[in-house]
XYZ file of C-alpha atoms in Angstrom:
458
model
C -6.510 139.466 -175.944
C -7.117 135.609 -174.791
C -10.526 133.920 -174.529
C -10.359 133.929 -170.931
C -9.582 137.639 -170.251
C -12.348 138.433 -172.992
C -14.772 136.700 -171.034
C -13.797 138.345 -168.049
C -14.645 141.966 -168.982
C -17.948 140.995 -170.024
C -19.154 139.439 -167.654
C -17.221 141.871 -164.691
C -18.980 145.151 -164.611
C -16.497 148.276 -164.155
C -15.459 148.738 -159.906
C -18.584 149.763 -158.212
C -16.881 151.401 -155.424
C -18.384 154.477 -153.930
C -22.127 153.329 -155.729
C -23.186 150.912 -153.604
C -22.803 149.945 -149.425
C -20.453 147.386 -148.920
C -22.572 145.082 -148.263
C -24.798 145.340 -151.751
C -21.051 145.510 -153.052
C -20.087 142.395 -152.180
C -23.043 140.371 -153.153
C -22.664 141.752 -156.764
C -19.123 140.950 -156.896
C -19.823 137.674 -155.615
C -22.417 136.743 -158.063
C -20.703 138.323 -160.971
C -17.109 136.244 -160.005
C -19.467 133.296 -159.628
C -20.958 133.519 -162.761
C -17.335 133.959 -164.650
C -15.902 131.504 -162.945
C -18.994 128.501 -162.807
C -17.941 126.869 -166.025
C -13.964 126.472 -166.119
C -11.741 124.238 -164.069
C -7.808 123.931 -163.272
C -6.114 126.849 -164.437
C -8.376 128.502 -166.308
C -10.574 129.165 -163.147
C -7.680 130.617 -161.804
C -6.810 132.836 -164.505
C -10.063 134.233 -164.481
C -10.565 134.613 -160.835
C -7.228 136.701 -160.715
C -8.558 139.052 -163.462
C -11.875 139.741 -161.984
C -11.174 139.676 -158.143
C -8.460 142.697 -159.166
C -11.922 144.541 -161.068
C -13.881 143.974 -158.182
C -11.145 145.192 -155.358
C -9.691 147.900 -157.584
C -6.442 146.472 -156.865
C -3.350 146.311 -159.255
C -2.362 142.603 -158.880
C -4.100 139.470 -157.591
C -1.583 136.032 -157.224
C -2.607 132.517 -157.232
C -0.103 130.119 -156.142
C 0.893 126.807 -155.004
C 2.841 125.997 -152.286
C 6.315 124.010 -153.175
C 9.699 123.389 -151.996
C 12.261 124.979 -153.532
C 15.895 123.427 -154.626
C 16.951 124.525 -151.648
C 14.497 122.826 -149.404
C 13.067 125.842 -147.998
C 9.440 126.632 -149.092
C 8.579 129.142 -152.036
C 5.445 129.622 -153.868
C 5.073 128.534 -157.827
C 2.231 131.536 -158.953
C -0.665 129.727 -161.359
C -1.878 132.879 -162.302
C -0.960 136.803 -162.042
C -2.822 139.659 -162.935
C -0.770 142.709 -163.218
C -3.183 145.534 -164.046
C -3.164 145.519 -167.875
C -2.733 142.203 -168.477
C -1.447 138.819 -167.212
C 2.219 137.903 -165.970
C 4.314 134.920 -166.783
C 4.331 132.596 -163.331
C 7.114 132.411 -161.161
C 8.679 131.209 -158.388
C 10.354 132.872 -155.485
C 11.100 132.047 -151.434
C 8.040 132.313 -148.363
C 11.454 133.494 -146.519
C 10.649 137.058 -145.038
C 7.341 137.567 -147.263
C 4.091 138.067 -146.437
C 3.134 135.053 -148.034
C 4.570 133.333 -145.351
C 2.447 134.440 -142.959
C -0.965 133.120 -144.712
C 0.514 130.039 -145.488
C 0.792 129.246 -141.442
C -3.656 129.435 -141.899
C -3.897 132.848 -141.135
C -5.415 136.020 -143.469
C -2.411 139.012 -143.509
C -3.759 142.087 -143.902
C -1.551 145.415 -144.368
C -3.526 148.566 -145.439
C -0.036 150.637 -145.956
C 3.863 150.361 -145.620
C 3.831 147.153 -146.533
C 7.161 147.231 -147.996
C 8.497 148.311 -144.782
C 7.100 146.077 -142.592
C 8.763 142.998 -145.043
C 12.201 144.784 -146.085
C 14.002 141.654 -147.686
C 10.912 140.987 -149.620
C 12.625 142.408 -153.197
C 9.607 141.507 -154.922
C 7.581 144.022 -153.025
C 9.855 146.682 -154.525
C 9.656 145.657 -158.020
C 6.144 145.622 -157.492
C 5.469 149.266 -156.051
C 3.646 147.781 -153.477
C 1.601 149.964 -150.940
C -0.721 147.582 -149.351
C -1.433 143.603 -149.368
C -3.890 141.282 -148.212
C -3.369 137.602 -148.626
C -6.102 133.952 -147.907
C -4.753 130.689 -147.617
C -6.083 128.203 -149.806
C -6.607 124.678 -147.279
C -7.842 121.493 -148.480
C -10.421 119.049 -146.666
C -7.954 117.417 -144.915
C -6.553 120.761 -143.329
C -3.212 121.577 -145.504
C -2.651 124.740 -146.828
C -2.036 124.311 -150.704
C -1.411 127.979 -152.132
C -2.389 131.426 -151.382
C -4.796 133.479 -152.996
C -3.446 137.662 -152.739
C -4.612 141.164 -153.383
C -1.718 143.640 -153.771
C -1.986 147.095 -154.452
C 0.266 150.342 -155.379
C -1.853 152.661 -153.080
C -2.758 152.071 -149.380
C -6.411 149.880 -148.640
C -9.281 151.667 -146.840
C -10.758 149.642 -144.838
C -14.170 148.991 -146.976
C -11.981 147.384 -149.132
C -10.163 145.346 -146.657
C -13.607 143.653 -145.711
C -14.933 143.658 -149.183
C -11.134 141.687 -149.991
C -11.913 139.035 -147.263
C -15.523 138.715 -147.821
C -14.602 137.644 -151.447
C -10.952 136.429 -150.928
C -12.083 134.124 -148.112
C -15.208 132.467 -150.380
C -13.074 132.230 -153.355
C -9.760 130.905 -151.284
C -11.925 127.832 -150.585
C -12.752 127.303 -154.215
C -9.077 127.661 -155.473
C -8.142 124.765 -152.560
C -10.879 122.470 -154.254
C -8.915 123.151 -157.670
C -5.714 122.478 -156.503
C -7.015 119.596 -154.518
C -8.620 118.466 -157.445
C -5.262 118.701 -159.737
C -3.227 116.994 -157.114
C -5.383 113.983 -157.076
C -5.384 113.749 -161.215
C -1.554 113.838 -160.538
C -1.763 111.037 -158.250
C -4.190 109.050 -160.345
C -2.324 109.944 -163.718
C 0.930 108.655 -162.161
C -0.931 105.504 -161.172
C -2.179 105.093 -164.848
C 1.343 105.177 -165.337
C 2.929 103.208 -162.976
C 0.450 100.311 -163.951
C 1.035 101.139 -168.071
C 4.222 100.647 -167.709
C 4.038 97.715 -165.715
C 1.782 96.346 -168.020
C 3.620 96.728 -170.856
C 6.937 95.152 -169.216
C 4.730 91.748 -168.351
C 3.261 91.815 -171.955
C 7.255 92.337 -173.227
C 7.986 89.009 -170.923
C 5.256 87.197 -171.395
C 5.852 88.144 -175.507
C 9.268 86.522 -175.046
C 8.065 83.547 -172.854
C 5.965 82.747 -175.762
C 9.144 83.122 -178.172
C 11.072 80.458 -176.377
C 8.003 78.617 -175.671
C 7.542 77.999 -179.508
C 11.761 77.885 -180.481
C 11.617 74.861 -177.333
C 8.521 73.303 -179.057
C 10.764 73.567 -182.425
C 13.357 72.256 -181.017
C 12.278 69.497 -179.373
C 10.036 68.591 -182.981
C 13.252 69.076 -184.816
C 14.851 66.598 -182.316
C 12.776 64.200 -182.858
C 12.964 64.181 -186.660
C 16.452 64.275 -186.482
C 16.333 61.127 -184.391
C 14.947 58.967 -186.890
C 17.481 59.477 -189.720
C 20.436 59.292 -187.635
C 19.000 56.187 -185.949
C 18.713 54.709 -189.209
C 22.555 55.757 -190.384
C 23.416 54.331 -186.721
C 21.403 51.079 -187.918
C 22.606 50.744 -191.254
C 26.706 51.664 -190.344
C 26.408 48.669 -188.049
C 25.582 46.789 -190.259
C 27.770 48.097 -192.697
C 30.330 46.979 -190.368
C 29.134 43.721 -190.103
C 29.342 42.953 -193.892
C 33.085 44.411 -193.783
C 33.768 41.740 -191.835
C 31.987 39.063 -194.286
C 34.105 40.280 -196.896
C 37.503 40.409 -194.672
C 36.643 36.742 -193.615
C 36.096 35.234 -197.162
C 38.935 37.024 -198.829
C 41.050 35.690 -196.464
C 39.873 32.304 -196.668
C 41.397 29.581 -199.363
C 39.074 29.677 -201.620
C 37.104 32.749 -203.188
C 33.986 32.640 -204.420
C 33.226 35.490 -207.014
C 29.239 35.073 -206.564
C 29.797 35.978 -202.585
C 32.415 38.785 -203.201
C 29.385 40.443 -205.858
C 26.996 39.903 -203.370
C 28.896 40.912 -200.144
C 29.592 43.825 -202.115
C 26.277 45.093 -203.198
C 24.945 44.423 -199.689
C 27.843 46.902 -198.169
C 26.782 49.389 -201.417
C 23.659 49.590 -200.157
C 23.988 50.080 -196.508
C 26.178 52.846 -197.603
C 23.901 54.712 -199.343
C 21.410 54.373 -196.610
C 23.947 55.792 -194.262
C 24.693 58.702 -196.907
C 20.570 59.446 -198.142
C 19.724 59.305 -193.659
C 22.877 61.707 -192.386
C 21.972 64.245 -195.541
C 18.365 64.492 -194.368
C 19.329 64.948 -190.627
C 22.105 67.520 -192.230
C 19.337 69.016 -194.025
C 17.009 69.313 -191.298
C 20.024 70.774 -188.785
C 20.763 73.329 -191.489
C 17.228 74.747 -191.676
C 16.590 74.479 -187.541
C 20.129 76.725 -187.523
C 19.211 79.228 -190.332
C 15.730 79.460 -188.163
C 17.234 79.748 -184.832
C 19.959 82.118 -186.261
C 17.548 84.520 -188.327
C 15.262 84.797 -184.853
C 18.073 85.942 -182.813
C 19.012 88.452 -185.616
C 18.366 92.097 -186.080
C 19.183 93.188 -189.217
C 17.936 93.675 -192.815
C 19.124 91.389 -195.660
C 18.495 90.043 -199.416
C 16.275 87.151 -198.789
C 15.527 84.725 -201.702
C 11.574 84.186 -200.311
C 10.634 80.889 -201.210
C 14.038 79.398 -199.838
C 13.218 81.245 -197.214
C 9.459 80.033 -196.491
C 10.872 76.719 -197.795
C 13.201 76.302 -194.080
C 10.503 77.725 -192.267
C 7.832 75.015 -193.487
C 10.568 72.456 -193.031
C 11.444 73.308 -189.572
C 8.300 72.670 -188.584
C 7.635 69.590 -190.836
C 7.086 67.122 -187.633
C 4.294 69.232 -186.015
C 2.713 70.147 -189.454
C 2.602 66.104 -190.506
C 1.386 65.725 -186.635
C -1.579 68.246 -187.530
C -1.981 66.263 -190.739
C -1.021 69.336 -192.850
C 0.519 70.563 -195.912
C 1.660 73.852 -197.207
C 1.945 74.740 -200.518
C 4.122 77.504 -201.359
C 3.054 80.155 -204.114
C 6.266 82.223 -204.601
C 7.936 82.540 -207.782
C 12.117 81.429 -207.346
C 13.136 84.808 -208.120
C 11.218 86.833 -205.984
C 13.903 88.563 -203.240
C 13.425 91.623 -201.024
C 15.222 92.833 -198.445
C 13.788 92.170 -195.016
C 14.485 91.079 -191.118
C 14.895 87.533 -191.106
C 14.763 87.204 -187.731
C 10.892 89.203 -187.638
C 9.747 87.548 -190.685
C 10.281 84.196 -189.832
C 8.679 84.652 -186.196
C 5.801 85.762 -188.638
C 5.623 82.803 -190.726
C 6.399 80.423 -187.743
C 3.541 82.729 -185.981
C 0.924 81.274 -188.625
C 2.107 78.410 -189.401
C 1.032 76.799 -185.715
C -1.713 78.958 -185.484
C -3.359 77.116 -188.355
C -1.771 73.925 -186.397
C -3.484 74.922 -183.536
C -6.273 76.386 -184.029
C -7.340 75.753 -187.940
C -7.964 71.799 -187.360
C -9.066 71.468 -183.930
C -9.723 67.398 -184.935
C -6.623 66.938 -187.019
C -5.974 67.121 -190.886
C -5.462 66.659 -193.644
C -5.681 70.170 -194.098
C -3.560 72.499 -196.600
C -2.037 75.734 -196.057
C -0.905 77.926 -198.711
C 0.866 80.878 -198.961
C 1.611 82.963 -201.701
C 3.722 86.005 -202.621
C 3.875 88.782 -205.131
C 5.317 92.457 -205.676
C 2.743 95.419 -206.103
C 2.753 99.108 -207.076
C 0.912 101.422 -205.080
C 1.287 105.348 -205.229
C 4.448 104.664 -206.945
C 5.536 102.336 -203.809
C 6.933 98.973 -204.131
C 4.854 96.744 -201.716
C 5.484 93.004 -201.366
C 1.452 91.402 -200.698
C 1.504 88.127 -199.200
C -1.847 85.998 -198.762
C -1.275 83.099 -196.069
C -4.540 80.639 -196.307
C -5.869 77.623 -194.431
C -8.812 75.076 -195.562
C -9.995 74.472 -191.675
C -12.955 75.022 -189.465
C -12.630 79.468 -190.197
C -13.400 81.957 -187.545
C -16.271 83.248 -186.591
C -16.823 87.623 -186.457
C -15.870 88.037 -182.946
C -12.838 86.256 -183.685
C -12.142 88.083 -187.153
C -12.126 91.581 -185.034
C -10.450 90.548 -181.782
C -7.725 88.164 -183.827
C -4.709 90.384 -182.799
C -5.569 91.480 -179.287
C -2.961 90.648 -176.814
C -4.503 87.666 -174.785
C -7.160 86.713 -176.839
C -7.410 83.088 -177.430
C -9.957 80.533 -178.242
C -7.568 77.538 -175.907
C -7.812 79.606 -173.161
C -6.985 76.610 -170.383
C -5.739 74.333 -173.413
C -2.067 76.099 -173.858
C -3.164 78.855 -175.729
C -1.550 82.224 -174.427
C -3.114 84.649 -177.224
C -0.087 86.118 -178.036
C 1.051 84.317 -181.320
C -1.374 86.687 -183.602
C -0.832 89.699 -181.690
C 3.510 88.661 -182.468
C 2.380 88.802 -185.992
C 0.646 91.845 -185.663
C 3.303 93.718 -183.619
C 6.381 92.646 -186.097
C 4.549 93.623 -188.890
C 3.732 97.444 -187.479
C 7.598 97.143 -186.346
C 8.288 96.643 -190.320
C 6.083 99.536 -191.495
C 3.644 97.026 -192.775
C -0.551 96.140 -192.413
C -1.790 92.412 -191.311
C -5.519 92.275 -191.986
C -7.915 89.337 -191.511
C -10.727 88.817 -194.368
C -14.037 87.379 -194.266
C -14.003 84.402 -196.380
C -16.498 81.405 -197.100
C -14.560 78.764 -195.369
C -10.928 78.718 -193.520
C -9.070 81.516 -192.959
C -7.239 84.160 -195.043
C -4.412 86.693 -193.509
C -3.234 89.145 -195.770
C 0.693 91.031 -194.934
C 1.585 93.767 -196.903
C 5.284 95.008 -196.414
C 7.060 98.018 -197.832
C 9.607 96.285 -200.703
C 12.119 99.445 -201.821
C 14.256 98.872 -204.789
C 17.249 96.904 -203.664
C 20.338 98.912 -204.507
């Protein structure tokens, strides 16, 4: 037996017909459906109503339902509770075409003390029912719609003390069940606009996530572009010149006379410039090589063998010109041999996350400063986690910042080109990964511990 129909039979004394007038009748039905009902909402008032109102009517089934329209587009009733005289029904749904329902829902009570099936032939429900007699309320809102229908139907005609105990009680009650359903329809409204306004939440954070992403791959660019610049601008320098010693040595090995001394010295001039050209265009090379490997593991979305400190080792060097702008050094604490498989693409948003966060936010007056991060393999519940410990020697955060350092939004440069998103990047990738980022309390800088699951490679 459920909670609801438990509750019901204690508090409902047995039908009190023939022990009472009908007016003393009503009033204790009233007070005893009252007190049943006072402390449930939604559907569980309803449940309970149905139950009771068919004890205190002697009737064989009471209906709650909403109005709806049907596939069709013809209007039906959806039933949010049925009592069927032992116990409840499952809901339904059926057609207002040629039912008695039809006629409350226009705002009007429908009584029938007998024939009832013959007075609403096509109404096949009727039959399957047994029904005798009917009496039916509409439920109406404040604002004058009818929103369900609250029935009485019975398997043996209604005398007419029951007909005005039924609307006494039907009619109070009716208004009740309107405020329910009035009450559900705006949580429906308000839920979908929590929804609406989730969702569109969550799409600007997803842009304003990626705005961020290109924001800091244009600021890497544009740094890499300008370190570039110098080497090549050197190589440019020193191949002109080149060029121009070529043509010393054309011009005095053409002339009549030779001189060793100048053909020595001509020649260890052009050696020279050479090798400037050669050490210059293998630095920009290098620098390209790490800015692609960057740019190429960001836009990537798959899992791979990474060597780490190679790894870290690009990273730091793609963003060597703002790091030496900051006045900063890192210092890498991973052993050579340390690989596990992971997204390149996530983890080096992660390190390039922290990395100008320290930039940022670590040295507010410049360096020098260092940065170190360090990497290691651990066993926990027979799991293979890879801990990493990324450090800074700078200014530290206070509490509020400790606890609010991944929020979405939170910044301390609000105004100043802070967005408040980098940290809450790190944070995200890392859940995305099936790892932790935590932020610890430490005398002075900053410490930001990563844990990441590290599976045996295969």
């Amino acid at each position: 037996m459920s909670d609801d129909k438990l509750l019901a039979e204690q508090v409902m004394p047995p039908p009190l017909f023939g022990a009472e007038d009908g007016r003393a009748l009503a009033e204790a039905a009233l007070r005893s459906i009252t007190a049943s009902t006072a402390r449930v909402r939604g559907d569980d008032f309803l449940r309970i109503l149905v139950h009771d109102l068919a004890r205190a009517l002697d009737v064989t089934y009471v209906i709650a339902g909403r109005v709806i329209v049907m596939e069709d587009g013809q209007e039906g009733i959806r039933t949010l509770a049925v009592w069927g005289g032992a116990d409840y029904l499952p809901n339904m749904e059926y057609s207002l075409l040629h039912t008695p329902c039809q006629d409350v829902t226009d705002q009007s009570m429908c009584f029938h003390a007998c024939g009832i099936q013959a007075d609403y032939p096509k109404d096949t429900l009727l039959v399957d029912m047994r029904a005798e007699s009917y009496i039916g309320m509409p439920m109406i809102d404040t604002e004058g719609r009818t929103l369900g229908i609250l029935s009485a139907i019975d398997t043996k005609p209604m005398s007419e003390d029951k007909r005005l105990l039924a609307l006494s009680l039907l009619s109070i009650f009716a208004a009740r069940g309107a405020a329910e359903l009035q009450h559900q329809e705006r949580e429906q409204v308000l839920e979908h606009k929590v929804q609406q306004r989730t969702e569109a939440l969550r799409a600007a954070q997803t842009i304003l996530i990626e705005q961020e992403k290109m924001a800091a791959l244009g600021a890497l660019v544009a740094g890499v572009a300008h370190e570039v610049n110098t080497p090549i601008g050197v190589a440019v320098t020193a191949a002109s010149t080149l060029s121009s010693y070529a043509a010393e040595l054309a011009k005095c090995v053409s002339g009549e006379r030779v001189s060793r001394s100048e053909l020595v010295a001509t020649a260890q001039r052009m050696q020279e410039a050479a090798s400037l050209v050669e050490r210059n265009l293998l630095r920009a090379a290098d620098l390209i090589g790490n800015f692609k490997q960057l740019a190429v593991d960001q836009g990537s979305l798959h899992v791979t063998t990474l060597a780490l400190l190679e790894h870290a080792q690009s990273v730091v060097s793609a963003h060597g010109p703002a790091l030496r702008k900051s006045g900063i050094s890192v210092v890498l604490d991973i052993a050579p041999e340390l690989r596990v498989r992971l997204d390149p693409g996530r983890w080096s948003q992660v390190l390039s996350n922290l990395l100008m966060n320290s930039a940022k936010h670590a040295y507010p007056n410049g360096g020098p400063g260092v940065v170190t991060l360090g990497a290691r393999m651990a066993l926990d519940g027979g799991a293979r986690w890879l801990l990493l410990e990324f450090a800074d020697d700078g200014v530290g955060m206070t509490k509020e910042v400790r606890e609010r350092l991944f929020e979405p939004f939170f910044t301390t440069k609000r105004g100043q080109g802070g967005s408040g998103l980098g940290m809450h990047i790190v944070y995200t990738i890392m859940q995305q990964m099936g790892g932790q980022a935590a932020v610890e309390a430490c005398q002075s800088g900053s410490r930001i511990k990563l844990r990441l699951p590290a599976p045996e490679q295969a």
